[in-house]
Amino acid sequence: MTGQGWELVGAPNARDLGGMVGADGRRVRAGRLIRTPALGRLTDDDLSTLGRIAPACVVDLRDDSEIAAGPPNRLAGEPRVVRLPVYDEAHPVFTAVSEVLLGHNLGAEATLAMQGSPAAMAGIYRWFVTGEPARAGFGAAARLAADAGNLPLLFHCSAGKDRTGWLSVVLLTAVGVDEAAIRADYLRTNAQTESLKEVILTAMRARQPELAEAAIRPLMEVRGEYLDAAYDEVRRVHGSFDRYLRDGLGLTDAHLAALRDSLLD
């Protein structure tokens, strides 16, 4: 990860959102917002790095079933840990991903093949905007970020790409980062996880050669069409992202002002 001076070997999709240009040309402060995948595979060196980052608050967007599927998070220090599960039983893809990534449930590939098509993924992103657990979780996370006492704020789901990606969109949009820069960060996940994806896909081919890779790869990636589905749902339901922040996520003028004061230079 260039530009931030650190990496987490056991969480290759981790990055600092600092440096992006927000409202009035002010930049997001380095070391305030950290997005990662789940932290159960951090190495001892990673823990030292995390200790230097020193998150005050860790937001975990996973459901109980996902947490049970993986190793416990490894944390440095004693950050406040807040669980805000963004999960829908109608979309079991998140738990299936966790199980496949860890090799715990080799039959979960069948679930992925059904749940992981581009159309299904777009449906999940639309649910991010309208689903009650999603609105509650993302809104609560944004309010945590508005409190300077919770910074640095580290937030994650399982793979750190979809729910974590959308929360990044919410927070960055709230402080005035433009959509093109937000999209570029969202898509950056693919480059940062390419080696990991290939390892996982190779393991899947060895276990189930008949499994169509085309049914799995869409779920392992982030795609512009997924993000577009969420943006389209925001416009359809709320008319604008500002109204979504206010009416969908319950953020007030005070919350939005506090986010900019806390996160921007």
PDB file of C-alpha atoms in Angstrom:
ATOM      1  CA  MET A   1       0.000   0.000   0.000  1.00  0.00           C
ATOM      2  CA  THR A   2       1.722   3.064  -1.189  1.00  0.00           C
ATOM      3  CA  GLY A   3       1.405   6.447   0.387  1.00  0.00           C
ATOM      4  CA  GLN A   4       0.546   5.454   3.937  1.00  0.00           C
ATOM      5  CA  GLY A   5       3.793   3.995   5.219  1.00  0.00           C
ATOM      6  CA  TRP A   6       2.391   0.743   6.567  1.00  0.00           C
ATOM      7  CA  GLU A   7       0.740  -2.495   5.552  1.00  0.00           C
ATOM      8  CA  LEU A   8      -0.955  -5.411   7.269  1.00  0.00           C
ATOM      9  CA  VAL A   9       0.230  -8.689   5.758  1.00  0.00           C
ATOM     10  CA  GLY A  10      -2.677 -10.597   7.270  1.00  0.00           C
ATOM     11  CA  ALA A  11      -5.189  -8.016   6.071  1.00  0.00           C
ATOM     12  CA  PRO A  12      -4.039  -7.083   2.555  1.00  0.00           C
ATOM     13  CA  ASN A  13      -7.049  -4.892   1.837  1.00  0.00           C
ATOM     14  CA  ALA A  14      -6.339  -2.566   4.772  1.00  0.00           C
ATOM     15  CA  ARG A  15      -5.745   1.106   4.109  1.00  0.00           C
ATOM     16  CA  ASP A  16      -5.895   4.610   5.528  1.00  0.00           C
ATOM     17  CA  LEU A  17      -8.445   6.886   3.871  1.00  0.00           C
ATOM     18  CA  GLY A  18      -6.378   9.946   4.724  1.00  0.00           C
ATOM     19  CA  GLY A  19      -5.253  12.356   2.032  1.00  0.00           C
ATOM     20  CA  MET A  20      -8.449  12.435  -0.004  1.00  0.00           C
ATOM     21  CA  VAL A  21      -9.723  15.941  -0.785  1.00  0.00           C
ATOM     22  CA  GLY A  22     -12.999  16.838   0.889  1.00  0.00           C
ATOM     23  CA  ALA A  23     -15.092  19.959   1.425  1.00  0.00           C
ATOM     24  CA  ASP A  24     -13.479  23.364   0.782  1.00  0.00           C
ATOM     25  CA  GLY A  25     -10.295  21.661  -0.430  1.00  0.00           C
ATOM     26  CA  ARG A  26      -9.584  20.272   3.029  1.00  0.00           C
ATOM     27  CA  ARG A  27      -8.057  16.793   3.094  1.00  0.00           C
ATOM     28  CA  VAL A  28      -9.132  13.807   5.132  1.00  0.00           C
ATOM     29  CA  ARG A  29      -6.611  13.572   7.949  1.00  0.00           C
ATOM     30  CA  ALA A  30      -4.226  10.647   7.881  1.00  0.00           C
ATOM     31  CA  GLY A  31      -4.726   8.098  10.616  1.00  0.00           C
ATOM     32  CA  ARG A  32      -8.385   8.947  11.293  1.00  0.00           C
ATOM     33  CA  LEU A  33     -10.307   6.424   9.160  1.00  0.00           C
ATOM     34  CA  ILE A  34      -8.868   2.937   8.637  1.00  0.00           C
ATOM     35  CA  ARG A  35     -10.725   0.357   6.536  1.00  0.00           C
ATOM     36  CA  THR A  36      -9.745  -3.306   6.776  1.00  0.00           C
ATOM     37  CA  PRO A  37     -10.996  -6.858   6.374  1.00  0.00           C
ATOM     38  CA  ALA A  38     -11.478  -8.963   9.500  1.00  0.00           C
ATOM     39  CA  LEU A  39      -8.401  -8.979  11.729  1.00  0.00           C
ATOM     40  CA  GLY A  40      -8.179 -12.659  12.687  1.00  0.00           C
ATOM     41  CA  ARG A  41      -5.179 -13.360  10.460  1.00  0.00           C
ATOM     42  CA  LEU A  42      -2.906 -10.540  11.551  1.00  0.00           C
ATOM     43  CA  THR A  43       0.704 -11.530  12.120  1.00  0.00           C
ATOM     44  CA  ASP A  44       2.685 -10.486  15.172  1.00  0.00           C
ATOM     45  CA  ASP A  45       4.354  -7.795  13.066  1.00  0.00           C
ATOM     46  CA  ASP A  46       0.897  -6.648  11.972  1.00  0.00           C
ATOM     47  CA  LEU A  47      -0.061  -6.264  15.617  1.00  0.00           C
ATOM     48  CA  SER A  48       2.911  -3.980  16.145  1.00  0.00           C
ATOM     49  CA  THR A  49       1.791  -1.922  13.159  1.00  0.00           C
ATOM     50  CA  LEU A  50      -1.761  -1.802  14.461  1.00  0.00           C
ATOM     51  CA  GLY A  51      -0.430  -0.660  17.807  1.00  0.00           C
ATOM     52  CA  ARG A  52       1.201   2.323  16.096  1.00  0.00           C
ATOM     53  CA  ILE A  53      -2.050   3.149  14.299  1.00  0.00           C
ATOM     54  CA  ALA A  54      -3.732   2.906  17.732  1.00  0.00           C
ATOM     55  CA  PRO A  55      -7.428   2.790  16.815  1.00  0.00           C
ATOM     56  CA  ALA A  56      -9.601   4.136  19.589  1.00  0.00           C
ATOM     57  CA  CYS A  57     -12.666   2.344  18.240  1.00  0.00           C
ATOM     58  CA  VAL A  58     -13.104  -0.774  16.093  1.00  0.00           C
ATOM     59  CA  VAL A  59     -16.434  -1.213  14.283  1.00  0.00           C
ATOM     60  CA  ASP A  60     -17.245  -4.803  13.307  1.00  0.00           C
ATOM     61  CA  LEU A  61     -19.988  -5.086  10.659  1.00  0.00           C
ATOM     62  CA  ARG A  62     -20.167  -8.892  10.759  1.00  0.00           C
ATOM     63  CA  ASP A  63     -23.008 -11.105  11.964  1.00  0.00           C
ATOM     64  CA  ASP A  64     -22.559 -13.802  14.634  1.00  0.00           C
ATOM     65  CA  SER A  65     -22.411 -16.516  11.964  1.00  0.00           C
ATOM     66  CA  GLU A  66     -19.524 -14.778  10.206  1.00  0.00           C
ATOM     67  CA  ILE A  67     -17.612 -14.222  13.416  1.00  0.00           C
ATOM     68  CA  ALA A  68     -18.018 -17.893  14.313  1.00  0.00           C
ATOM     69  CA  ALA A  69     -16.637 -18.928  10.914  1.00  0.00           C
ATOM     70  CA  GLY A  70     -13.293 -17.234  11.383  1.00  0.00           C
ATOM     71  CA  PRO A  71     -10.500 -16.804  13.909  1.00  0.00           C
ATOM     72  CA  PRO A  72     -11.026 -14.133  16.572  1.00  0.00           C
ATOM     73  CA  ASN A  73      -9.867 -10.655  15.717  1.00  0.00           C
ATOM     74  CA  ARG A  74      -6.365  -9.814  16.899  1.00  0.00           C
ATOM     75  CA  LEU A  75      -6.285  -6.320  18.366  1.00  0.00           C
ATOM     76  CA  ALA A  76      -3.556  -4.112  19.744  1.00  0.00           C
ATOM     77  CA  GLY A  77      -4.191  -2.179  22.933  1.00  0.00           C
ATOM     78  CA  GLU A  78      -7.711  -1.920  24.282  1.00  0.00           C
ATOM     79  CA  PRO A  79      -9.829  -0.156  21.660  1.00  0.00           C
ATOM     80  CA  ARG A  80     -13.548   0.204  22.110  1.00  0.00           C
ATOM     81  CA  VAL A  81     -15.139  -2.560  20.020  1.00  0.00           C
ATOM     82  CA  VAL A  82     -18.601  -1.872  18.638  1.00  0.00           C
ATOM     83  CA  ARG A  83     -20.527  -4.557  16.799  1.00  0.00           C
ATOM     84  CA  LEU A  84     -22.949  -3.223  14.205  1.00  0.00           C
ATOM     85  CA  PRO A  85     -24.019  -6.286  12.187  1.00  0.00           C
ATOM     86  CA  VAL A  86     -25.084  -5.414   8.648  1.00  0.00           C
ATOM     87  CA  TYR A  87     -26.533  -8.738   7.618  1.00  0.00           C
ATOM     88  CA  ASP A  88     -29.619 -10.095   5.897  1.00  0.00           C
ATOM     89  CA  GLU A  89     -30.656 -13.744   6.095  1.00  0.00           C
ATOM     90  CA  ALA A  90     -31.967 -13.418   2.557  1.00  0.00           C
ATOM     91  CA  HIS A  91     -28.368 -12.808   1.450  1.00  0.00           C
ATOM     92  CA  PRO A  92     -26.306 -15.588   3.082  1.00  0.00           C
ATOM     93  CA  VAL A  93     -23.426 -14.797   0.785  1.00  0.00           C
ATOM     94  CA  PHE A  94     -21.437 -13.084   3.544  1.00  0.00           C
ATOM     95  CA  THR A  95     -21.297 -16.166   5.762  1.00  0.00           C
ATOM     96  CA  ALA A  96     -20.570 -18.388   2.762  1.00  0.00           C
ATOM     97  CA  VAL A  97     -17.647 -16.163   1.805  1.00  0.00           C
ATOM     98  CA  SER A  98     -16.230 -16.373   5.322  1.00  0.00           C
ATOM     99  CA  GLU A  99     -16.471 -20.150   5.344  1.00  0.00           C
ATOM    100  CA  VAL A 100     -14.917 -20.578   1.910  1.00  0.00           C
ATOM    101  CA  LEU A 101     -12.074 -18.165   2.634  1.00  0.00           C
ATOM    102  CA  LEU A 102     -11.177 -20.198   5.691  1.00  0.00           C
ATOM    103  CA  GLY A 103     -11.772 -23.621   4.147  1.00  0.00           C
ATOM    104  CA  HIS A 104     -14.322 -24.506   6.819  1.00  0.00           C
ATOM    105  CA  ASN A 105     -17.235 -25.358   4.567  1.00  0.00           C
ATOM    106  CA  LEU A 106     -16.257 -26.681   1.193  1.00  0.00           C
ATOM    107  CA  GLY A 107     -19.895 -26.979   0.178  1.00  0.00           C
ATOM    108  CA  ALA A 108     -20.407 -23.269   0.525  1.00  0.00           C
ATOM    109  CA  GLU A 109     -19.196 -22.759  -3.034  1.00  0.00           C
ATOM    110  CA  ALA A 110     -22.633 -23.862  -4.188  1.00  0.00           C
ATOM    111  CA  THR A 111     -24.173 -21.032  -2.175  1.00  0.00           C
ATOM    112  CA  LEU A 112     -21.717 -18.621  -3.696  1.00  0.00           C
ATOM    113  CA  ALA A 113     -22.553 -19.787  -7.180  1.00  0.00           C
ATOM    114  CA  MET A 114     -26.197 -18.922  -6.532  1.00  0.00           C
ATOM    115  CA  GLN A 115     -25.658 -15.774  -4.472  1.00  0.00           C
ATOM    116  CA  GLY A 116     -22.563 -14.342  -6.115  1.00  0.00           C
ATOM    117  CA  SER A 117     -23.746 -13.440  -9.594  1.00  0.00           C
ATOM    118  CA  PRO A 118     -23.352  -9.793 -10.631  1.00  0.00           C
ATOM    119  CA  ALA A 119     -27.138  -9.350 -10.440  1.00  0.00           C
ATOM    120  CA  ALA A 120     -27.255 -10.811  -6.936  1.00  0.00           C
ATOM    121  CA  MET A 121     -24.380  -8.618  -5.811  1.00  0.00           C
ATOM    122  CA  ALA A 122     -26.129  -5.534  -7.198  1.00  0.00           C
ATOM    123  CA  GLY A 123     -29.198  -6.549  -5.207  1.00  0.00           C
ATOM    124  CA  ILE A 124     -27.117  -6.696  -2.038  1.00  0.00           C
ATOM    125  CA  TYR A 125     -25.801  -3.198  -2.700  1.00  0.00           C
ATOM    126  CA  ARG A 126     -29.335  -1.899  -3.152  1.00  0.00           C
ATOM    127  CA  TRP A 127     -30.167  -3.529   0.169  1.00  0.00           C
ATOM    128  CA  PHE A 128     -27.288  -1.597   1.746  1.00  0.00           C
ATOM    129  CA  VAL A 129     -29.335   1.537   1.066  1.00  0.00           C
ATOM    130  CA  THR A 130     -32.820   0.355   2.026  1.00  0.00           C
ATOM    131  CA  GLY A 131     -32.437  -2.602   4.397  1.00  0.00           C
ATOM    132  CA  GLU A 132     -33.214  -1.693   7.991  1.00  0.00           C
ATOM    133  CA  PRO A 133     -30.166  -3.485   9.498  1.00  0.00           C
ATOM    134  CA  ALA A 134     -27.982  -1.781   6.917  1.00  0.00           C
ATOM    135  CA  ARG A 135     -29.405   1.679   7.569  1.00  0.00           C
ATOM    136  CA  ALA A 136     -29.084   1.167  11.318  1.00  0.00           C
ATOM    137  CA  GLY A 137     -25.518  -0.134  11.124  1.00  0.00           C
ATOM    138  CA  PHE A 138     -24.143   2.395   8.669  1.00  0.00           C
ATOM    139  CA  GLY A 139     -25.894   5.268  10.439  1.00  0.00           C
ATOM    140  CA  ALA A 140     -24.554   4.225  13.837  1.00  0.00           C
ATOM    141  CA  ALA A 141     -21.035   3.858  12.419  1.00  0.00           C
ATOM    142  CA  ALA A 142     -21.185   7.356  10.929  1.00  0.00           C
ATOM    143  CA  ARG A 143     -22.272   8.789  14.275  1.00  0.00           C
ATOM    144  CA  LEU A 144     -19.320   7.032  15.933  1.00  0.00           C
ATOM    145  CA  ALA A 145     -16.970   8.627  13.401  1.00  0.00           C
ATOM    146  CA  ALA A 146     -18.452  12.033  14.210  1.00  0.00           C
ATOM    147  CA  ASP A 147     -17.229  11.703  17.808  1.00  0.00           C
ATOM    148  CA  ALA A 148     -13.534  12.636  17.945  1.00  0.00           C
ATOM    149  CA  GLY A 149     -13.174  10.373  20.982  1.00  0.00           C
ATOM    150  CA  ASN A 150     -13.606   7.363  18.669  1.00  0.00           C
ATOM    151  CA  LEU A 151     -10.766   8.352  16.350  1.00  0.00           C
ATOM    152  CA  PRO A 152      -8.795   6.744  14.881  1.00  0.00           C
ATOM    153  CA  LEU A 153     -11.784   4.651  13.818  1.00  0.00           C
ATOM    154  CA  LEU A 154     -11.091   1.247  12.257  1.00  0.00           C
ATOM    155  CA  PHE A 155     -14.006  -0.476  10.533  1.00  0.00           C
ATOM    156  CA  HIS A 156     -14.290  -3.850   8.869  1.00  0.00           C
ATOM    157  CA  CYS A 157     -16.551  -6.671   7.738  1.00  0.00           C
ATOM    158  CA  SER A 158     -15.227 -10.075   6.583  1.00  0.00           C
ATOM    159  CA  ALA A 159     -13.430  -9.442   3.299  1.00  0.00           C
ATOM    160  CA  GLY A 160     -13.350  -5.678   3.791  1.00  0.00           C
ATOM    161  CA  LYS A 161     -14.768  -4.938   0.356  1.00  0.00           C
ATOM    162  CA  ASP A 162     -18.566  -4.625   0.227  1.00  0.00           C
ATOM    163  CA  ARG A 163     -20.010  -3.439   3.551  1.00  0.00           C
ATOM    164  CA  THR A 164     -16.687  -1.843   4.436  1.00  0.00           C
ATOM    165  CA  GLY A 165     -16.618  -0.335   0.957  1.00  0.00           C
ATOM    166  CA  TRP A 166     -20.080   1.172   1.281  1.00  0.00           C
ATOM    167  CA  LEU A 167     -19.343   2.583   4.739  1.00  0.00           C
ATOM    168  CA  SER A 168     -16.267   4.218   3.211  1.00  0.00           C
ATOM    169  CA  VAL A 169     -18.542   5.739   0.554  1.00  0.00           C
ATOM    170  CA  VAL A 170     -20.888   7.053   3.258  1.00  0.00           C
ATOM    171  CA  LEU A 171     -18.148   8.630   5.358  1.00  0.00           C
ATOM    172  CA  LEU A 172     -16.194  10.105   2.468  1.00  0.00           C
ATOM    173  CA  THR A 173     -19.306  11.533   0.811  1.00  0.00           C
ATOM    174  CA  ALA A 174     -20.389  13.048   4.126  1.00  0.00           C
ATOM    175  CA  VAL A 175     -17.152  15.047   4.317  1.00  0.00           C
ATOM    176  CA  GLY A 176     -17.322  16.201   0.705  1.00  0.00           C
ATOM    177  CA  VAL A 177     -14.951  13.864  -1.167  1.00  0.00           C
ATOM    178  CA  ASP A 178     -16.010  13.735  -4.813  1.00  0.00           C
ATOM    179  CA  GLU A 179     -17.535  10.634  -6.339  1.00  0.00           C
ATOM    180  CA  ALA A 180     -14.664   9.942  -8.746  1.00  0.00           C
ATOM    181  CA  ALA A 181     -12.116   9.775  -5.922  1.00  0.00           C
ATOM    182  CA  ILE A 182     -14.449   7.615  -3.842  1.00  0.00           C
ATOM    183  CA  ARG A 183     -14.954   5.231  -6.752  1.00  0.00           C
ATOM    184  CA  ALA A 184     -11.199   4.977  -7.293  1.00  0.00           C
ATOM    185  CA  ASP A 185     -10.664   3.974  -3.662  1.00  0.00           C
ATOM    186  CA  TYR A 186     -13.527   1.473  -3.835  1.00  0.00           C
ATOM    187  CA  LEU A 187     -12.041  -0.197  -6.937  1.00  0.00           C
ATOM    188  CA  ARG A 188      -8.562  -0.200  -5.408  1.00  0.00           C
ATOM    189  CA  THR A 189      -9.642  -3.294  -3.495  1.00  0.00           C
ATOM    190  CA  ASN A 190      -9.229  -5.433  -6.620  1.00  0.00           C
ATOM    191  CA  ALA A 191      -5.553  -4.629  -7.040  1.00  0.00           C
ATOM    192  CA  GLN A 192      -4.813  -5.065  -3.352  1.00  0.00           C
ATOM    193  CA  THR A 193      -6.457  -8.500  -3.167  1.00  0.00           C
ATOM    194  CA  GLU A 194      -5.503  -9.944  -6.575  1.00  0.00           C
ATOM    195  CA  SER A 195      -2.957 -12.436  -5.224  1.00  0.00           C
ATOM    196  CA  LEU A 196      -5.312 -13.586  -2.479  1.00  0.00           C
ATOM    197  CA  LYS A 197      -8.171 -14.056  -4.956  1.00  0.00           C
ATOM    198  CA  GLU A 198      -6.038 -16.250  -7.183  1.00  0.00           C
ATOM    199  CA  VAL A 199      -4.984 -18.443  -4.253  1.00  0.00           C
ATOM    200  CA  ILE A 200      -8.612 -18.902  -3.234  1.00  0.00           C
ATOM    201  CA  LEU A 201      -9.803 -19.624  -6.772  1.00  0.00           C
ATOM    202  CA  THR A 202      -7.019 -22.179  -7.259  1.00  0.00           C
ATOM    203  CA  ALA A 203      -8.099 -23.937  -4.064  1.00  0.00           C
ATOM    204  CA  MET A 204     -11.715 -23.918  -5.244  1.00  0.00           C
ATOM    205  CA  ARG A 205     -10.761 -25.463  -8.589  1.00  0.00           C
ATOM    206  CA  ALA A 206      -8.892 -28.229  -6.785  1.00  0.00           C
ATOM    207  CA  ARG A 207     -11.896 -29.015  -4.585  1.00  0.00           C
ATOM    208  CA  GLN A 208     -14.674 -28.658  -7.137  1.00  0.00           C
ATOM    209  CA  PRO A 209     -13.335 -28.660 -10.717  1.00  0.00           C
ATOM    210  CA  GLU A 210     -16.861 -28.559 -12.100  1.00  0.00           C
ATOM    211  CA  LEU A 211     -17.653 -25.286 -10.337  1.00  0.00           C
ATOM    212  CA  ALA A 212     -17.930 -22.499 -12.859  1.00  0.00           C
ATOM    213  CA  GLU A 213     -15.357 -19.897 -11.940  1.00  0.00           C
ATOM    214  CA  ALA A 214     -17.510 -17.284 -13.628  1.00  0.00           C
ATOM    215  CA  ALA A 215     -20.076 -17.821 -10.868  1.00  0.00           C
ATOM    216  CA  ILE A 216     -17.533 -17.152  -8.127  1.00  0.00           C
ATOM    217  CA  ARG A 217     -15.251 -14.419  -9.415  1.00  0.00           C
ATOM    218  CA  PRO A 218     -17.975 -11.711  -9.374  1.00  0.00           C
ATOM    219  CA  LEU A 219     -18.287 -12.216  -5.644  1.00  0.00           C
ATOM    220  CA  MET A 220     -14.554 -12.070  -5.015  1.00  0.00           C
ATOM    221  CA  GLU A 221     -14.262  -8.660  -6.686  1.00  0.00           C
ATOM    222  CA  VAL A 222     -15.671  -5.203  -6.353  1.00  0.00           C
ATOM    223  CA  ARG A 223     -17.190  -3.802  -9.517  1.00  0.00           C
ATOM    224  CA  GLY A 224     -18.371  -0.415 -10.621  1.00  0.00           C
ATOM    225  CA  GLU A 225     -21.773  -1.864 -11.433  1.00  0.00           C
ATOM    226  CA  TYR A 226     -22.255  -2.861  -7.793  1.00  0.00           C
ATOM    227  CA  LEU A 227     -21.480   0.649  -6.607  1.00  0.00           C
ATOM    228  CA  ASP A 228     -23.742   2.067  -9.316  1.00  0.00           C
ATOM    229  CA  ALA A 229     -26.619  -0.078  -8.038  1.00  0.00           C
ATOM    230  CA  ALA A 230     -26.280   1.489  -4.584  1.00  0.00           C
ATOM    231  CA  TYR A 231     -25.994   5.012  -5.975  1.00  0.00           C
ATOM    232  CA  ASP A 232     -29.053   4.415  -8.165  1.00  0.00           C
ATOM    233  CA  GLU A 233     -31.006   3.196  -5.137  1.00  0.00           C
ATOM    234  CA  VAL A 234     -29.994   6.292  -3.191  1.00  0.00           C
ATOM    235  CA  ARG A 235     -31.342   8.501  -5.969  1.00  0.00           C
ATOM    236  CA  ARG A 236     -34.502   6.410  -6.411  1.00  0.00           C
ATOM    237  CA  VAL A 237     -35.440   6.394  -2.736  1.00  0.00           C
ATOM    238  CA  HIS A 238     -34.034   9.681  -1.459  1.00  0.00           C
ATOM    239  CA  GLY A 239     -33.343  11.848  -4.498  1.00  0.00           C
ATOM    240  CA  SER A 240     -29.834  12.759  -3.380  1.00  0.00           C
ATOM    241  CA  PHE A 241     -27.005  11.428  -1.234  1.00  0.00           C
ATOM    242  CA  ASP A 242     -27.477  14.275   1.221  1.00  0.00           C
ATOM    243  CA  ARG A 243     -31.094  13.223   1.806  1.00  0.00           C
ATOM    244  CA  TYR A 244     -29.950   9.613   2.212  1.00  0.00           C
ATOM    245  CA  LEU A 245     -27.468  10.662   4.881  1.00  0.00           C
ATOM    246  CA  ARG A 246     -30.171  12.586   6.704  1.00  0.00           C
ATOM    247  CA  ASP A 247     -33.362  10.602   6.125  1.00  0.00           C
ATOM    248  CA  GLY A 248     -31.912   7.146   5.508  1.00  0.00           C
ATOM    249  CA  LEU A 249     -29.125   7.128   8.081  1.00  0.00           C
ATOM    250  CA  GLY A 250     -30.485   9.675  10.554  1.00  0.00           C
ATOM    251  CA  LEU A 251     -27.526  12.053  10.452  1.00  0.00           C
ATOM    252  CA  THR A 252     -28.233  15.603  11.587  1.00  0.00           C
ATOM    253  CA  ASP A 253     -26.571  18.878  10.699  1.00  0.00           C
ATOM    254  CA  ALA A 254     -24.604  18.508  13.920  1.00  0.00           C
ATOM    255  CA  HIS A 255     -23.382  15.033  12.960  1.00  0.00           C
ATOM    256  CA  LEU A 256     -22.322  16.176   9.498  1.00  0.00           C
ATOM    257  CA  ALA A 257     -20.531  19.237  10.864  1.00  0.00           C
ATOM    258  CA  ALA A 258     -18.772  17.090  13.482  1.00  0.00           C
ATOM    259  CA  LEU A 259     -17.639  14.614  10.818  1.00  0.00           C
ATOM    260  CA  ARG A 260     -16.002  17.406   8.840  1.00  0.00           C
ATOM    261  CA  ASP A 261     -14.442  18.985  11.920  1.00  0.00           C
ATOM    262  CA  SER A 262     -13.060  15.648  13.142  1.00  0.00           C
ATOM    263  CA  LEU A 263     -11.914  14.163   9.849  1.00  0.00           C
ATOM    264  CA  LEU A 264     -10.736  17.071   7.704  1.00  0.00           C
ATOM    265  CA  ASP A 265      -7.600  19.184   8.041  1.00  0.00           C
TER     266      ASP A 265
END
